């Protein structure tokens, strides 16, 4: 059987010497559907993202935290290492997340209401949920 393409049907596939081949992912992308609503997927992802609510400490919780701060203040010259769990508000929506920061305390500033670490990191006392330190063993 003869056909119009018999002269080229058995030739090897051409590979350009000057242009590199396009990656398979990019080749597939050219056939993907057009996103008519730019940014819509990002808005959906932001809506779905979960945040935590701020936990309000009880009077006993606040008193325990105050006791821990007093102990830290008494031992501030020793530069104790602490683990502070605090609330970090979310910039884009209500709520936030709880983070635990471990470091060496340089000072506790009661005027600015912050804990200042040796590496200059500061945490607002109003955001603190809990403080852990070897100095507190047997306190609770």
PDB file of C-alpha atoms in Angstrom:
ATOM      1  CA  UNK A   1       0.000   0.000   0.000  1.00  0.00           C
ATOM      2  CA  UNK A   2       1.323   3.382  -0.941  1.00  0.00           C
ATOM      3  CA  UNK A   3       0.387   6.694   0.509  1.00  0.00           C
ATOM      4  CA  UNK A   4       1.315  10.377   0.414  1.00  0.00           C
ATOM      5  CA  UNK A   5       3.629  10.099   3.457  1.00  0.00           C
ATOM      6  CA  UNK A   6       5.595   6.985   2.574  1.00  0.00           C
ATOM      7  CA  UNK A   7       8.742   9.031   2.011  1.00  0.00           C
ATOM      8  CA  UNK A   8       8.854  10.396   5.608  1.00  0.00           C
ATOM      9  CA  UNK A   9       7.005   7.792   7.673  1.00  0.00           C
ATOM     10  CA  UNK A  10      10.154   5.888   8.724  1.00  0.00           C
ATOM     11  CA  UNK A  11      12.433   8.873   9.351  1.00  0.00           C
ATOM     12  CA  UNK A  12      13.722   9.374  12.939  1.00  0.00           C
ATOM     13  CA  UNK A  13      12.079  12.021  15.162  1.00  0.00           C
ATOM     14  CA  UNK A  14      13.790  15.401  14.782  1.00  0.00           C
ATOM     15  CA  UNK A  15      15.555  16.781  17.893  1.00  0.00           C
ATOM     16  CA  UNK A  16      16.743  20.385  17.692  1.00  0.00           C
ATOM     17  CA  UNK A  17      20.390  21.049  18.436  1.00  0.00           C
ATOM     18  CA  UNK A  18      19.802  24.711  19.303  1.00  0.00           C
ATOM     19  CA  UNK A  19      16.559  24.632  21.311  1.00  0.00           C
ATOM     20  CA  UNK A  20      16.208  22.502  24.470  1.00  0.00           C
ATOM     21  CA  UNK A  21      13.124  20.325  24.822  1.00  0.00           C
ATOM     22  CA  UNK A  22      10.234  21.732  26.840  1.00  0.00           C
ATOM     23  CA  UNK A  23       9.684  19.940  30.186  1.00  0.00           C
ATOM     24  CA  UNK A  24       6.687  17.609  30.255  1.00  0.00           C
ATOM     25  CA  UNK A  25       4.984  19.690  32.977  1.00  0.00           C
ATOM     26  CA  UNK A  26       5.111  22.800  30.792  1.00  0.00           C
ATOM     27  CA  UNK A  27       3.850  20.887  27.790  1.00  0.00           C
ATOM     28  CA  UNK A  28       0.882  19.663  29.802  1.00  0.00           C
ATOM     29  CA  UNK A  29       0.185  23.184  31.111  1.00  0.00           C
ATOM     30  CA  UNK A  30      -0.448  24.533  27.652  1.00  0.00           C
ATOM     31  CA  UNK A  31      -3.482  22.263  27.408  1.00  0.00           C
ATOM     32  CA  UNK A  32      -4.864  23.073  30.891  1.00  0.00           C
ATOM     33  CA  UNK A  33      -8.104  25.030  31.192  1.00  0.00           C
ATOM     34  CA  UNK A  34      -7.990  28.798  31.327  1.00  0.00           C
ATOM     35  CA  UNK A  35      -8.531  30.317  34.800  1.00  0.00           C
ATOM     36  CA  UNK A  36     -11.074  33.036  34.087  1.00  0.00           C
ATOM     37  CA  UNK A  37     -11.157  34.220  37.710  1.00  0.00           C
ATOM     38  CA  UNK A  38      -7.606  35.157  38.584  1.00  0.00           C
ATOM     39  CA  UNK A  39      -6.974  34.760  42.314  1.00  0.00           C
ATOM     40  CA  UNK A  40     -10.168  32.815  42.972  1.00  0.00           C
ATOM     41  CA  UNK A  41      -8.290  29.656  43.982  1.00  0.00           C
ATOM     42  CA  UNK A  42      -6.168  31.659  46.440  1.00  0.00           C
ATOM     43  CA  UNK A  43      -9.291  33.221  47.958  1.00  0.00           C
ATOM     44  CA  UNK A  44     -10.840  29.789  48.433  1.00  0.00           C
ATOM     45  CA  UNK A  45      -7.655  28.458  50.054  1.00  0.00           C
ATOM     46  CA  UNK A  46      -7.605  31.442  52.444  1.00  0.00           C
ATOM     47  CA  UNK A  47     -11.220  30.823  53.425  1.00  0.00           C
ATOM     48  CA  UNK A  48     -10.561  27.149  54.104  1.00  0.00           C
ATOM     49  CA  UNK A  49      -7.417  27.831  56.193  1.00  0.00           C
ATOM     50  CA  UNK A  50      -8.054  27.114  59.865  1.00  0.00           C
ATOM     51  CA  UNK A  51      -7.126  29.439  62.712  1.00  0.00           C
ATOM     52  CA  UNK A  52      -7.281  28.940  66.470  1.00  0.00           C
ATOM     53  CA  UNK A  53      -9.291  31.088  68.846  1.00  0.00           C
ATOM     54  CA  UNK A  54      -7.490  32.930  71.610  1.00  0.00           C
ATOM     55  CA  UNK A  55      -7.767  31.135  74.946  1.00  0.00           C
ATOM     56  CA  UNK A  56      -8.710  33.430  77.819  1.00  0.00           C
ATOM     57  CA  UNK A  57      -6.951  32.392  81.027  1.00  0.00           C
ATOM     58  CA  UNK A  58      -8.979  31.973  84.196  1.00  0.00           C
ATOM     59  CA  UNK A  59      -8.127  33.871  87.377  1.00  0.00           C
ATOM     60  CA  UNK A  60      -6.176  30.876  88.683  1.00  0.00           C
ATOM     61  CA  UNK A  61      -4.344  30.567  85.348  1.00  0.00           C
ATOM     62  CA  UNK A  62      -3.413  34.247  85.449  1.00  0.00           C
ATOM     63  CA  UNK A  63      -2.225  33.885  89.059  1.00  0.00           C
ATOM     64  CA  UNK A  64      -0.057  30.872  88.139  1.00  0.00           C
ATOM     65  CA  UNK A  65       1.427  32.798  85.208  1.00  0.00           C
ATOM     66  CA  UNK A  66       2.119  35.765  87.498  1.00  0.00           C
ATOM     67  CA  UNK A  67       3.892  33.458  89.982  1.00  0.00           C
ATOM     68  CA  UNK A  68       6.082  32.124  87.171  1.00  0.00           C
ATOM     69  CA  UNK A  69       6.952  35.652  86.046  1.00  0.00           C
ATOM     70  CA  UNK A  70       7.930  36.575  89.621  1.00  0.00           C
ATOM     71  CA  UNK A  71      10.232  33.545  89.838  1.00  0.00           C
ATOM     72  CA  UNK A  72      11.780  34.442  86.489  1.00  0.00           C
ATOM     73  CA  UNK A  73      12.301  38.033  87.638  1.00  0.00           C
ATOM     74  CA  UNK A  74      14.073  36.792  90.788  1.00  0.00           C
ATOM     75  CA  UNK A  75      16.408  34.602  88.686  1.00  0.00           C
ATOM     76  CA  UNK A  76      16.857  36.947  85.706  1.00  0.00           C
ATOM     77  CA  UNK A  77      20.606  37.334  86.391  1.00  0.00           C
ATOM     78  CA  UNK A  78      21.013  33.583  85.741  1.00  0.00           C
ATOM     79  CA  UNK A  79      19.470  34.079  82.273  1.00  0.00           C
ATOM     80  CA  UNK A  80      17.199  31.038  82.506  1.00  0.00           C
ATOM     81  CA  UNK A  81      16.077  29.166  79.413  1.00  0.00           C
ATOM     82  CA  UNK A  82      12.296  29.088  79.031  1.00  0.00           C
ATOM     83  CA  UNK A  83       9.654  27.779  76.669  1.00  0.00           C
ATOM     84  CA  UNK A  84       6.869  30.311  76.143  1.00  0.00           C
ATOM     85  CA  UNK A  85       3.606  29.299  74.500  1.00  0.00           C
ATOM     86  CA  UNK A  86       1.910  32.392  73.121  1.00  0.00           C
ATOM     87  CA  UNK A  87      -0.844  33.462  70.738  1.00  0.00           C
ATOM     88  CA  UNK A  88       0.148  34.936  67.371  1.00  0.00           C
ATOM     89  CA  UNK A  89      -2.815  36.765  65.778  1.00  0.00           C
ATOM     90  CA  UNK A  90      -3.506  36.140  62.099  1.00  0.00           C
ATOM     91  CA  UNK A  91      -3.114  39.159  59.807  1.00  0.00           C
ATOM     92  CA  UNK A  92      -5.829  38.144  57.353  1.00  0.00           C
ATOM     93  CA  UNK A  93      -8.679  36.739  59.447  1.00  0.00           C
ATOM     94  CA  UNK A  94     -10.007  36.330  62.972  1.00  0.00           C
ATOM     95  CA  UNK A  95      -8.034  34.046  65.234  1.00  0.00           C
ATOM     96  CA  UNK A  96      -4.425  33.010  64.956  1.00  0.00           C
ATOM     97  CA  UNK A  97      -2.172  30.218  66.139  1.00  0.00           C
ATOM     98  CA  UNK A  98      -0.262  29.190  69.227  1.00  0.00           C
ATOM     99  CA  UNK A  99       3.508  29.061  68.979  1.00  0.00           C
ATOM    100  CA  UNK A 100       6.102  27.832  71.465  1.00  0.00           C
ATOM    101  CA  UNK A 101       9.315  29.836  71.524  1.00  0.00           C
ATOM    102  CA  UNK A 102      12.351  28.469  73.372  1.00  0.00           C
ATOM    103  CA  UNK A 103      15.137  30.812  74.383  1.00  0.00           C
ATOM    104  CA  UNK A 104      17.179  32.468  77.085  1.00  0.00           C
ATOM    105  CA  UNK A 105      15.505  35.348  78.923  1.00  0.00           C
ATOM    106  CA  UNK A 106      17.365  38.650  79.031  1.00  0.00           C
ATOM    107  CA  UNK A 107      14.701  40.658  80.860  1.00  0.00           C
ATOM    108  CA  UNK A 108      11.026  41.031  81.595  1.00  0.00           C
ATOM    109  CA  UNK A 109       9.804  44.534  80.801  1.00  0.00           C
ATOM    110  CA  UNK A 110       6.762  45.257  82.950  1.00  0.00           C
ATOM    111  CA  UNK A 111       6.334  48.758  81.496  1.00  0.00           C
ATOM    112  CA  UNK A 112       6.067  47.547  77.881  1.00  0.00           C
ATOM    113  CA  UNK A 113       4.627  44.227  79.119  1.00  0.00           C
ATOM    114  CA  UNK A 114       7.052  42.067  77.146  1.00  0.00           C
ATOM    115  CA  UNK A 115       9.467  39.195  77.639  1.00  0.00           C
ATOM    116  CA  UNK A 116      12.775  39.975  75.941  1.00  0.00           C
ATOM    117  CA  UNK A 117      15.089  37.144  74.897  1.00  0.00           C
ATOM    118  CA  UNK A 118      18.870  37.295  74.479  1.00  0.00           C
ATOM    119  CA  UNK A 119      18.429  37.160  70.674  1.00  0.00           C
ATOM    120  CA  UNK A 120      16.243  40.343  70.899  1.00  0.00           C
ATOM    121  CA  UNK A 121      12.991  38.441  70.227  1.00  0.00           C
ATOM    122  CA  UNK A 122      10.114  39.947  72.225  1.00  0.00           C
ATOM    123  CA  UNK A 123       6.786  38.438  73.223  1.00  0.00           C
ATOM    124  CA  UNK A 124       3.882  40.429  74.629  1.00  0.00           C
ATOM    125  CA  UNK A 125       2.858  39.294  78.107  1.00  0.00           C
ATOM    126  CA  UNK A 126      -0.812  39.648  77.134  1.00  0.00           C
ATOM    127  CA  UNK A 127      -0.350  36.937  74.468  1.00  0.00           C
ATOM    128  CA  UNK A 128       1.359  34.413  76.780  1.00  0.00           C
ATOM    129  CA  UNK A 129      -0.575  31.244  77.561  1.00  0.00           C
ATOM    130  CA  UNK A 130       2.092  29.339  79.489  1.00  0.00           C
ATOM    131  CA  UNK A 131       5.752  29.452  80.472  1.00  0.00           C
ATOM    132  CA  UNK A 132       7.837  26.362  81.166  1.00  0.00           C
ATOM    133  CA  UNK A 133      11.215  26.398  82.901  1.00  0.00           C
ATOM    134  CA  UNK A 134      13.303  24.148  85.149  1.00  0.00           C
ATOM    135  CA  UNK A 135      12.842  26.784  87.888  1.00  0.00           C
ATOM    136  CA  UNK A 136       9.137  25.893  88.087  1.00  0.00           C
ATOM    137  CA  UNK A 137       9.595  22.212  88.985  1.00  0.00           C
ATOM    138  CA  UNK A 138       7.437  21.484  92.032  1.00  0.00           C
ATOM    139  CA  UNK A 139       5.567  24.797  91.699  1.00  0.00           C
ATOM    140  CA  UNK A 140       2.314  23.330  90.418  1.00  0.00           C
TER     141      UNK A 140
END
